[in-house]
Amino acid sequence: MVAGIEKPILQVLHGAAQQRPPVWLMRQAGRYLPEYRALRANAKNFIEFCLTPDLAIEVTLQPVRRFGVDAAILFADILLVPHALGQTVAFVEGEGPRLEPIRDAAALDRLDDTRFTTILAPVMETIKGVRAALPSEVALIGFAGAPWTVATYMIEGQGGSDYEHCRAMAWREPELFARLIDRLVDATTSYLLAQIEAGAEVLQLFDSWAGAVPAPLFDVAVIAPTARIVKALNARHPHIPIIGFPRAAGSHLACYAARTGVDAVGVDHMTDLLGAADAMPKGVAVQGNLDPVLLLSGGAVMDRGVLHIVETMAGRPFIFNLGHGVMQPTPPEHVARLVSLVQGKA
Ligand code: CP3
């Protein structure tokens, strides 16, 4: 136990293993919940929804109330950053995000940070409102996309399978690519500082497409920009822990942990959890890594998968989570079962 810290997830992030691991789930708020769909139906579009504090507060709290998870994650989206930099971002029903792609210097120069703080101010109101409503043992996690993952959307203009334009820019126009990454490092740092100042107690950097980075570019695209953000946040707020989630980073995981300075690493379901934990530098916790498909399936096979992870990680600083986000068709009852199994209440 670390003295003076009451929330289990903060204990783990300060290096202290818990009797039972704290649990929260990536995408724990979202379309698989009927109460989410009911609120979402009233909103004009997804960005407006994220930027309306009353709605975002309510949606952030929904999974806390329903399941008793140990942490709330701010309801927002990684693509609010390009939106606040003036890039056109739209969420097309059934197709996912669409952005006006940035492929040259002229498009990059059109990004504009003069309204960045103002546009994102409602997110800070959401954080304040959530903090005021959360039970005392539940922590609030703020987040942002890591520069590489946000850049993939900004350059491709949409989610994609292999990020051809983005990789091509990183290889062929390294200076242009570096300028975009630099803009994102600065914007993300100021956004996360504001989240901490509004009341976020933990931060997670989502690098969901880290697995698409060619190995020789992993340092410039993933490790160095993440390290700069972590360093800037630590300099101002040394006690706010940061979780990095470089999904599908495979063989880079240990190096990522050692060189970015994060306090914990999110592990995807393709990676051996115990192997990842053993490879961490001293004091770095791990989080993960149940296959979201197992949560979708439910039943005895899910129970076994959950208990296997809990038993394997006993005695280590560990946070239970999925290997990626909750899938949309997941029955909420399966989530309730998962949480009660991890919490030893089943
Ligand atoms: O985890 C949570 O519950 C908090 C909220 C949250 C959302 N997006 C809400 C959301 C978080 C942490 C994110 C992060 C995010 N957004 C990531 C990183 C995590 C991951 O899944 O890899 C990424 C890549 C995005 C970008 C994004 N946002 C995509 C690709 C989509 C479309 C997906 C789809 O299924 O349509 C979104 C939209 C989005 N973000 C939804 C939610 C609840 C669905 C929007 C809706 O209600 O219409």
Short mmCIF file of N, CA, C and O in Angstrom, two decimals, residues 138-253:
data_model
loop_
_atom_site.label_atom_id
_atom_site.label_comp_id
_atom_site.label_asym_id
_atom_site.label_seq_id
_atom_site.Cartn_x
_atom_site.Cartn_y
_atom_site.Cartn_z
N VAL A 138 -13.54 5.70 -6.93
CA VAL A 138 -13.44 5.54 -8.38
C VAL A 138 -12.60 6.67 -8.98
O VAL A 138 -12.85 7.85 -8.70
N ALA A 139 -11.62 6.31 -9.80
CA ALA A 139 -10.73 7.31 -10.39
C ALA A 139 -11.25 7.75 -11.76
O ALA A 139 -11.93 6.99 -12.45
N LEU A 140 -10.89 8.96 -12.16
CA LEU A 140 -11.25 9.45 -13.49
C LEU A 140 -10.02 9.46 -14.40
O LEU A 140 -9.00 10.09 -14.09
N ILE A 141 -10.14 8.75 -15.51
CA ILE A 141 -9.06 8.68 -16.50
C ILE A 141 -9.35 9.66 -17.63
O ILE A 141 -10.42 9.59 -18.25
N GLY A 142 -8.42 10.57 -17.88
CA GLY A 142 -8.50 11.41 -19.07
C GLY A 142 -7.71 10.74 -20.18
O GLY A 142 -6.99 9.77 -19.93
N PHE A 143 -7.81 11.21 -21.40
CA PHE A 143 -7.05 10.54 -22.47
C PHE A 143 -6.88 11.44 -23.68
O PHE A 143 -7.54 12.47 -23.82
N ALA A 144 -5.98 10.98 -24.54
CA ALA A 144 -5.84 11.55 -25.88
C ALA A 144 -5.30 10.44 -26.77
O ALA A 144 -4.77 9.44 -26.29
N GLY A 145 -5.42 10.64 -28.07
CA GLY A 145 -4.73 9.75 -28.99
C GLY A 145 -3.24 10.13 -28.98
O GLY A 145 -2.89 11.29 -28.79
N ALA A 146 -2.37 9.14 -29.18
CA ALA A 146 -0.95 9.46 -29.33
C ALA A 146 -0.74 10.04 -30.73
O ALA A 146 -1.53 9.79 -31.64
N PRO A 147 0.33 10.84 -30.92
CA PRO A 147 0.50 11.53 -32.20
C PRO A 147 0.43 10.62 -33.43
O PRO A 147 -0.25 10.96 -34.41
N TRP A 148 1.08 9.47 -33.41
CA TRP A 148 1.05 8.62 -34.62
C TRP A 148 -0.38 8.23 -34.98
O TRP A 148 -0.80 8.36 -36.13
N THR A 149 -1.14 7.76 -33.99
CA THR A 149 -2.50 7.28 -34.28
C THR A 149 -3.39 8.42 -34.76
O THR A 149 -4.18 8.25 -35.70
N VAL A 150 -3.27 9.58 -34.17
CA VAL A 150 -4.08 10.72 -34.63
C VAL A 150 -3.62 11.13 -36.04
O VAL A 150 -4.44 11.41 -36.91
N ALA A 151 -2.30 11.08 -36.26
CA ALA A 151 -1.78 11.43 -37.60
C ALA A 151 -2.31 10.48 -38.67
O ALA A 151 -2.55 10.90 -39.80
N THR A 152 -2.50 9.20 -38.32
CA THR A 152 -3.01 8.27 -39.35
C THR A 152 -4.37 8.76 -39.86
O THR A 152 -4.61 8.76 -41.07
N TYR A 153 -5.23 9.19 -38.94
CA TYR A 153 -6.55 9.69 -39.38
C TYR A 153 -6.40 11.01 -40.14
O TYR A 153 -7.10 11.25 -41.12
N MET A 154 -5.49 11.86 -39.68
CA MET A 154 -5.35 13.18 -40.32
C MET A 154 -4.80 13.05 -41.74
O MET A 154 -5.16 13.82 -42.63
N ILE A 155 -3.92 12.08 -41.95
CA ILE A 155 -3.29 11.92 -43.27
C ILE A 155 -4.15 11.06 -44.20
O ILE A 155 -4.36 11.41 -45.36
N GLU A 156 -4.68 9.96 -43.67
CA GLU A 156 -5.48 9.08 -44.52
C GLU A 156 -6.86 9.68 -44.79
O GLU A 156 -7.47 9.41 -45.82
N GLY A 157 -7.38 10.42 -43.81
CA GLY A 157 -8.74 10.95 -43.94
C GLY A 157 -9.79 9.98 -43.43
O GLY A 157 -10.97 10.30 -43.41
N GLN A 158 -9.36 8.82 -43.00
CA GLN A 158 -10.30 7.83 -42.45
C GLN A 158 -9.49 6.73 -41.78
O GLN A 158 -8.27 6.69 -41.89
N GLY A 159 -10.19 5.83 -41.10
CA GLY A 159 -9.51 4.66 -40.56
C GLY A 159 -9.14 3.79 -41.76
O GLY A 159 -9.82 3.84 -42.79
N GLY A 160 -8.09 3.03 -41.67
CA GLY A 160 -7.73 2.23 -42.83
C GLY A 160 -7.07 0.95 -42.39
O GLY A 160 -6.87 0.77 -41.20
N SER A 161 -6.71 0.12 -43.33
CA SER A 161 -6.13 -1.14 -42.90
C SER A 161 -4.62 -1.07 -42.83
O SER A 161 -4.01 -1.64 -41.95
N ASP A 162 -3.96 -0.37 -43.74
CA ASP A 162 -2.50 -0.39 -43.63
C ASP A 162 -1.81 0.97 -43.73
O ASP A 162 -0.60 1.03 -43.81
N TYR A 163 -2.58 2.04 -43.74
CA TYR A 163 -2.00 3.38 -43.56
C TYR A 163 -0.89 3.72 -44.56
O TYR A 163 0.17 4.24 -44.21
N GLU A 164 -1.22 3.47 -45.81
CA GLU A 164 -0.25 3.65 -46.89
C GLU A 164 0.24 5.09 -47.03
O GLU A 164 1.43 5.34 -47.14
N HIS A 165 -0.70 6.06 -47.01
CA HIS A 165 -0.29 7.46 -47.20
C HIS A 165 0.55 7.94 -46.02
O HIS A 165 1.50 8.71 -46.19
N CYS A 166 0.16 7.49 -44.86
CA CYS A 166 0.86 7.93 -43.66
C CYS A 166 2.28 7.36 -43.64
O CYS A 166 3.25 8.09 -43.37
N ARG A 167 2.40 6.08 -43.96
CA ARG A 167 3.74 5.49 -44.01
C ARG A 167 4.57 6.12 -45.13
O ARG A 167 5.77 6.37 -44.97
N ALA A 168 3.92 6.39 -46.25
CA ALA A 168 4.65 6.99 -47.36
C ALA A 168 5.18 8.37 -46.96
O ALA A 168 6.33 8.72 -47.26
N MET A 169 4.36 9.16 -46.25
CA MET A 169 4.83 10.48 -45.83
C MET A 169 6.00 10.34 -44.84
O MET A 169 7.02 11.04 -44.95
N ALA A 170 5.87 9.40 -43.90
CA ALA A 170 6.94 9.23 -42.91
C ALA A 170 8.27 8.84 -43.58
O ALA A 170 9.34 9.30 -43.20
N TRP A 171 8.19 8.02 -44.62
CA TRP A 171 9.42 7.60 -45.33
C TRP A 171 9.95 8.67 -46.28
O TRP A 171 11.13 8.97 -46.30
N ARG A 172 9.02 9.22 -47.09
CA ARG A 172 9.48 10.03 -48.23
C ARG A 172 9.58 11.51 -47.93
O ARG A 172 10.31 12.24 -48.58
N GLU A 173 8.77 11.96 -46.95
CA GLU A 173 8.80 13.39 -46.60
C GLU A 173 8.95 13.52 -45.09
O GLU A 173 8.06 14.04 -44.40
N PRO A 174 10.09 13.06 -44.58
CA PRO A 174 10.27 13.01 -43.12
C PRO A 174 10.12 14.38 -42.45
O PRO A 174 9.67 14.46 -41.32
N GLU A 175 10.46 15.45 -43.19
CA GLU A 175 10.34 16.76 -42.54
C GLU A 175 8.88 17.18 -42.38
O GLU A 175 8.48 17.72 -41.34
N LEU A 176 8.10 16.93 -43.42
CA LEU A 176 6.68 17.24 -43.35
C LEU A 176 6.03 16.41 -42.24
O LEU A 176 5.26 16.92 -41.41
N PHE A 177 6.35 15.13 -42.25
CA PHE A 177 5.81 14.22 -41.23
C PHE A 177 6.19 14.72 -39.82
O PHE A 177 5.35 14.79 -38.92
N ALA A 178 7.44 15.09 -39.65
CA ALA A 178 7.90 15.56 -38.34
C ALA A 178 7.18 16.84 -37.92
O ALA A 178 6.86 17.03 -36.74
N ARG A 179 6.88 17.70 -38.90
CA ARG A 179 6.14 18.93 -38.55
C ARG A 179 4.75 18.60 -38.04
O ARG A 179 4.25 19.22 -37.10
N LEU A 180 4.09 17.63 -38.70
CA LEU A 180 2.76 17.23 -38.24
C LEU A 180 2.85 16.62 -36.83
O LEU A 180 2.07 16.97 -35.93
N ILE A 181 3.81 15.72 -36.65
CA ILE A 181 3.96 15.09 -35.32
C ILE A 181 4.25 16.15 -34.25
O ILE A 181 3.68 16.12 -33.16
N ASP A 182 5.10 17.12 -34.59
CA ASP A 182 5.40 18.19 -33.62
C ASP A 182 4.15 18.97 -33.24
O ASP A 182 3.94 19.30 -32.07
N ARG A 183 3.32 19.29 -34.23
CA ARG A 183 2.07 20.00 -33.93
C ARG A 183 1.23 19.17 -32.97
O ARG A 183 0.61 19.70 -32.03
N LEU A 184 1.22 17.86 -33.22
CA LEU A 184 0.39 16.99 -32.38
C LEU A 184 0.97 16.82 -30.98
O LEU A 184 0.22 16.73 -30.00
N VAL A 185 2.29 16.78 -30.88
CA VAL A 185 2.91 16.70 -29.54
C VAL A 185 2.51 17.94 -28.74
O VAL A 185 2.06 17.85 -27.59
N ASP A 186 2.62 19.12 -29.34
CA ASP A 186 2.28 20.35 -28.63
C ASP A 186 0.80 20.40 -28.26
O ASP A 186 0.43 20.72 -27.13
N ALA A 187 -0.06 20.09 -29.24
CA ALA A 187 -1.50 20.17 -29.00
C ALA A 187 -1.91 19.16 -27.92
O ALA A 187 -2.68 19.48 -27.00
N THR A 188 -1.38 17.95 -28.03
CA THR A 188 -1.76 16.89 -27.10
C THR A 188 -1.27 17.22 -25.69
O THR A 188 -1.98 17.00 -24.70
N THR A 189 -0.07 17.77 -25.60
CA THR A 189 0.45 18.15 -24.28
C THR A 189 -0.44 19.21 -23.64
O THR A 189 -0.83 19.09 -22.47
N SER A 190 -0.82 20.22 -24.41
CA SER A 190 -1.61 21.28 -23.78
C SER A 190 -3.02 20.76 -23.44
O SER A 190 -3.58 21.11 -22.39
N TYR A 191 -3.56 19.90 -24.28
CA TYR A 191 -4.88 19.30 -24.01
C TYR A 191 -4.84 18.45 -22.73
O TYR A 191 -5.72 18.56 -21.86
N LEU A 192 -3.80 17.65 -22.58
CA LEU A 192 -3.71 16.77 -21.40
C LEU A 192 -3.39 17.57 -20.13
O LEU A 192 -3.89 17.24 -19.06
N LEU A 193 -2.59 18.62 -20.26
CA LEU A 193 -2.35 19.48 -19.09
C LEU A 193 -3.68 20.07 -18.61
O LEU A 193 -3.97 20.10 -17.41
N ALA A 194 -4.48 20.51 -19.56
CA ALA A 194 -5.78 21.10 -19.19
C ALA A 194 -6.67 20.03 -18.54
O ALA A 194 -7.39 20.32 -17.58
N GLN A 195 -6.60 18.80 -19.04
CA GLN A 195 -7.41 17.72 -18.42
C GLN A 195 -6.98 17.49 -16.97
O GLN A 195 -7.82 17.30 -16.09
N ILE A 196 -5.67 17.49 -16.73
CA ILE A 196 -5.19 17.30 -15.35
C ILE A 196 -5.69 18.46 -14.48
O ILE A 196 -6.20 18.26 -13.38
N GLU A 197 -5.55 19.67 -15.00
CA GLU A 197 -5.93 20.83 -14.20
C GLU A 197 -7.44 20.85 -13.93
O GLU A 197 -7.89 21.34 -12.90
N ALA A 198 -8.23 20.22 -14.83
CA ALA A 198 -9.67 20.14 -14.59
C ALA A 198 -10.04 19.01 -13.63
O ALA A 198 -11.15 18.97 -13.11
N GLY A 199 -9.13 18.04 -13.41
CA GLY A 199 -9.44 16.99 -12.44
C GLY A 199 -9.17 15.56 -12.88
O GLY A 199 -9.49 14.63 -12.13
N ALA A 200 -8.61 15.34 -14.06
CA ALA A 200 -8.26 13.96 -14.46
C ALA A 200 -7.16 13.45 -13.53
O ALA A 200 -6.21 14.17 -13.22
N GLU A 201 -7.30 12.20 -13.07
CA GLU A 201 -6.36 11.66 -12.08
C GLU A 201 -5.35 10.69 -12.67
O GLU A 201 -4.37 10.32 -12.03
N VAL A 202 -5.64 10.22 -13.88
CA VAL A 202 -4.78 9.29 -14.63
C VAL A 202 -4.97 9.69 -16.09
O VAL A 202 -6.03 10.20 -16.44
N LEU A 203 -3.95 9.46 -16.92
CA LEU A 203 -4.14 9.73 -18.35
C LEU A 203 -3.78 8.48 -19.13
O LEU A 203 -2.88 7.74 -18.75
N GLN A 204 -4.51 8.25 -20.22
CA GLN A 204 -4.10 7.17 -21.12
C GLN A 204 -3.86 7.75 -22.52
O GLN A 204 -4.66 8.53 -23.03
N LEU A 205 -2.74 7.35 -23.10
CA LEU A 205 -2.44 7.71 -24.49
C LEU A 205 -2.74 6.51 -25.38
O LEU A 205 -2.08 5.48 -25.27
N PHE A 206 -3.74 6.66 -26.23
CA PHE A 206 -4.15 5.58 -27.12
C PHE A 206 -3.30 5.61 -28.39
O PHE A 206 -3.44 6.51 -29.22
N ASP A 207 -2.42 4.61 -28.55
CA ASP A 207 -1.72 4.49 -29.84
C ASP A 207 -2.22 3.23 -30.54
O ASP A 207 -1.50 2.25 -30.74
N SER A 208 -3.49 3.30 -30.93
CA SER A 208 -4.20 2.12 -31.42
C SER A 208 -3.58 1.53 -32.68
O SER A 208 -3.72 0.34 -32.94
N TRP A 209 -2.91 2.35 -33.48
CA TRP A 209 -2.36 1.84 -34.74
C TRP A 209 -0.83 1.78 -34.72
O TRP A 209 -0.18 1.78 -35.76
N ALA A 210 -0.27 1.68 -33.51
CA ALA A 210 1.19 1.55 -33.38
C ALA A 210 1.70 0.33 -34.15
O ALA A 210 2.83 0.32 -34.64
N GLY A 211 0.85 -0.68 -34.27
CA GLY A 211 1.24 -1.91 -34.96
C GLY A 211 1.46 -1.73 -36.45
O GLY A 211 2.03 -2.60 -37.11
N ALA A 212 1.04 -0.60 -37.01
CA ALA A 212 1.22 -0.37 -38.45
C ALA A 212 2.53 0.35 -38.76
O ALA A 212 2.86 0.57 -39.93
N VAL A 213 3.27 0.73 -37.74
CA VAL A 213 4.50 1.51 -37.97
C VAL A 213 5.63 0.57 -38.41
O VAL A 213 5.90 -0.42 -37.74
N PRO A 214 6.31 0.88 -39.53
CA PRO A 214 7.47 0.08 -39.93
C PRO A 214 8.53 0.14 -38.82
O PRO A 214 8.77 1.22 -38.26
N ALA A 215 9.17 -0.98 -38.54
CA ALA A 215 10.09 -1.06 -37.40
C ALA A 215 11.15 0.06 -37.39
O ALA A 215 11.39 0.66 -36.34
N PRO A 216 11.76 0.40 -38.53
CA PRO A 216 12.80 1.44 -38.47
C PRO A 216 12.26 2.83 -38.10
O PRO A 216 13.03 3.72 -37.75
N LEU A 217 10.93 3.00 -38.23
CA LEU A 217 10.33 4.30 -37.91
C LEU A 217 9.66 4.33 -36.54
O LEU A 217 9.08 5.35 -36.15
N PHE A 218 9.72 3.22 -35.82
CA PHE A 218 8.98 3.14 -34.56
C PHE A 218 9.44 4.22 -33.58
O PHE A 218 8.63 4.81 -32.87
N ASP A 219 10.71 4.49 -33.58
CA ASP A 219 11.22 5.51 -32.67
C ASP A 219 10.68 6.89 -33.02
O ASP A 219 10.11 7.57 -32.16
N VAL A 220 10.82 7.34 -34.27
CA VAL A 220 10.36 8.69 -34.61
C VAL A 220 8.85 8.83 -34.55
O VAL A 220 8.34 9.89 -34.19
N ALA A 221 8.12 7.74 -34.89
CA ALA A 221 6.67 7.87 -34.97
C ALA A 221 5.98 7.64 -33.62
O ALA A 221 4.96 8.28 -33.34
N VAL A 222 6.52 6.75 -32.82
CA VAL A 222 5.82 6.36 -31.59
C VAL A 222 6.59 6.76 -30.33
O VAL A 222 6.08 7.51 -29.49
N ILE A 223 7.82 6.25 -30.19
CA ILE A 223 8.50 6.41 -28.91
C ILE A 223 8.87 7.87 -28.63
O ILE A 223 8.55 8.41 -27.56
N ALA A 224 9.53 8.53 -29.57
CA ALA A 224 10.00 9.89 -29.29
C ALA A 224 8.85 10.87 -29.01
O ALA A 224 8.89 11.61 -28.02
N PRO A 225 7.79 10.89 -29.85
CA PRO A 225 6.70 11.83 -29.54
C PRO A 225 6.02 11.52 -28.20
O PRO A 225 5.68 12.45 -27.45
N THR A 226 5.84 10.24 -27.90
CA THR A 226 5.22 9.87 -26.63
C THR A 226 6.11 10.32 -25.47
O THR A 226 5.63 10.88 -24.48
N ALA A 227 7.41 10.07 -25.61
CA ALA A 227 8.34 10.47 -24.54
C ALA A 227 8.30 11.98 -24.30
O ALA A 227 8.36 12.43 -23.15
N ARG A 228 8.16 12.75 -25.36
CA ARG A 228 8.10 14.22 -25.18
C ARG A 228 6.85 14.63 -24.41
O ARG A 228 6.90 15.52 -23.56
N ILE A 229 5.74 14.00 -24.73
CA ILE A 229 4.49 14.33 -24.02
C ILE A 229 4.61 13.93 -22.55
O ILE A 229 4.29 14.72 -21.64
N VAL A 230 5.11 12.72 -22.30
CA VAL A 230 5.23 12.23 -20.92
C VAL A 230 6.15 13.15 -20.11
O VAL A 230 5.85 13.53 -18.98
N LYS A 231 7.25 13.54 -20.73
CA LYS A 231 8.21 14.40 -20.02
C LYS A 231 7.59 15.75 -19.66
O LYS A 231 7.72 16.23 -18.53
N ALA A 232 6.86 16.32 -20.61
CA ALA A 232 6.25 17.63 -20.34
C ALA A 232 5.17 17.53 -19.25
O ALA A 232 5.06 18.41 -18.39
N LEU A 233 4.40 16.45 -19.27
CA LEU A 233 3.36 16.29 -18.25
C LEU A 233 3.98 16.03 -16.88
O LEU A 233 3.56 16.59 -15.87
N ASN A 234 5.00 15.16 -16.86
CA ASN A 234 5.67 14.84 -15.59
C ASN A 234 6.32 16.07 -14.97
O ASN A 234 6.38 16.21 -13.75
N ALA A 235 6.84 16.95 -15.83
CA ALA A 235 7.53 18.14 -15.32
C ALA A 235 6.55 19.01 -14.53
O ALA A 235 6.90 19.59 -13.51
N ARG A 236 5.31 19.10 -15.02
CA ARG A 236 4.32 19.95 -14.34
C ARG A 236 3.53 19.19 -13.27
O ARG A 236 3.12 19.77 -12.27
N HIS A 237 3.27 17.91 -13.54
CA HIS A 237 2.40 17.13 -12.64
C HIS A 237 2.99 15.75 -12.40
O HIS A 237 2.48 14.75 -12.91
N PRO A 238 4.06 15.68 -11.61
CA PRO A 238 4.79 14.41 -11.45
C PRO A 238 3.95 13.30 -10.84
O PRO A 238 4.29 12.13 -10.99
N HIS A 239 2.87 13.61 -10.15
CA HIS A 239 2.10 12.56 -9.49
C HIS A 239 0.94 12.02 -10.32
O HIS A 239 0.20 11.15 -9.87
N ILE A 240 0.76 12.55 -11.52
CA ILE A 240 -0.34 12.04 -12.35
C ILE A 240 0.20 10.91 -13.23
O ILE A 240 1.03 11.13 -14.11
N PRO A 241 -0.25 9.67 -12.99
CA PRO A 241 0.27 8.54 -13.76
C PRO A 241 -0.24 8.52 -15.20
O PRO A 241 -1.36 8.97 -15.49
N ILE A 242 0.59 7.98 -16.07
CA ILE A 242 0.26 7.92 -17.50
C ILE A 242 0.35 6.47 -17.98
O ILE A 242 1.36 5.79 -17.75
N ILE A 243 -0.73 6.02 -18.62
CA ILE A 243 -0.76 4.68 -19.21
C ILE A 243 -0.56 4.83 -20.72
O ILE A 243 -1.27 5.60 -21.36
N GLY A 244 0.39 4.13 -21.28
CA GLY A 244 0.56 4.13 -22.74
C GLY A 244 -0.03 2.85 -23.30
O GLY A 244 0.14 1.78 -22.71
N PHE A 245 -0.72 2.98 -24.43
CA PHE A 245 -1.31 1.78 -25.05
C PHE A 245 -0.89 1.71 -26.52
O PHE A 245 -1.61 2.14 -27.41
N PRO A 246 0.33 1.16 -26.75
CA PRO A 246 0.80 1.06 -28.14
C PRO A 246 0.33 -0.28 -28.70
O PRO A 246 1.03 -1.27 -28.68
N ARG A 247 -0.91 -0.27 -29.20
CA ARG A 247 -1.54 -1.54 -29.58
C ARG A 247 -0.77 -2.23 -30.71
O ARG A 247 -0.34 -1.57 -31.65
N ALA A 248 -0.61 -3.54 -30.55
CA ALA A 248 0.06 -4.38 -31.54
C ALA A 248 1.52 -3.98 -31.76
O ALA A 248 2.09 -4.25 -32.81
N ALA A 249 2.12 -3.39 -30.74
CA ALA A 249 3.53 -2.99 -30.86
C ALA A 249 4.48 -4.17 -30.69
O ALA A 249 5.69 -4.04 -30.92
N GLY A 250 3.96 -5.31 -30.25
CA GLY A 250 4.71 -6.57 -30.23
C GLY A 250 6.09 -6.45 -29.63
O GLY A 250 6.25 -6.12 -28.46
N SER A 251 7.09 -6.66 -30.47
CA SER A 251 8.48 -6.72 -29.99
C SER A 251 9.00 -5.38 -29.46
O SER A 251 10.05 -5.34 -28.84
N HIS A 252 8.27 -4.30 -29.72
CA HIS A 252 8.73 -2.98 -29.25
C HIS A 252 8.29 -2.66 -27.82
O HIS A 252 8.65 -1.60 -27.29
N LEU A 253 7.48 -3.51 -27.23
CA LEU A 253 6.80 -3.15 -25.99
C LEU A 253 7.74 -2.75 -24.85
O LEU A 253 7.54 -1.74 -24.18
#
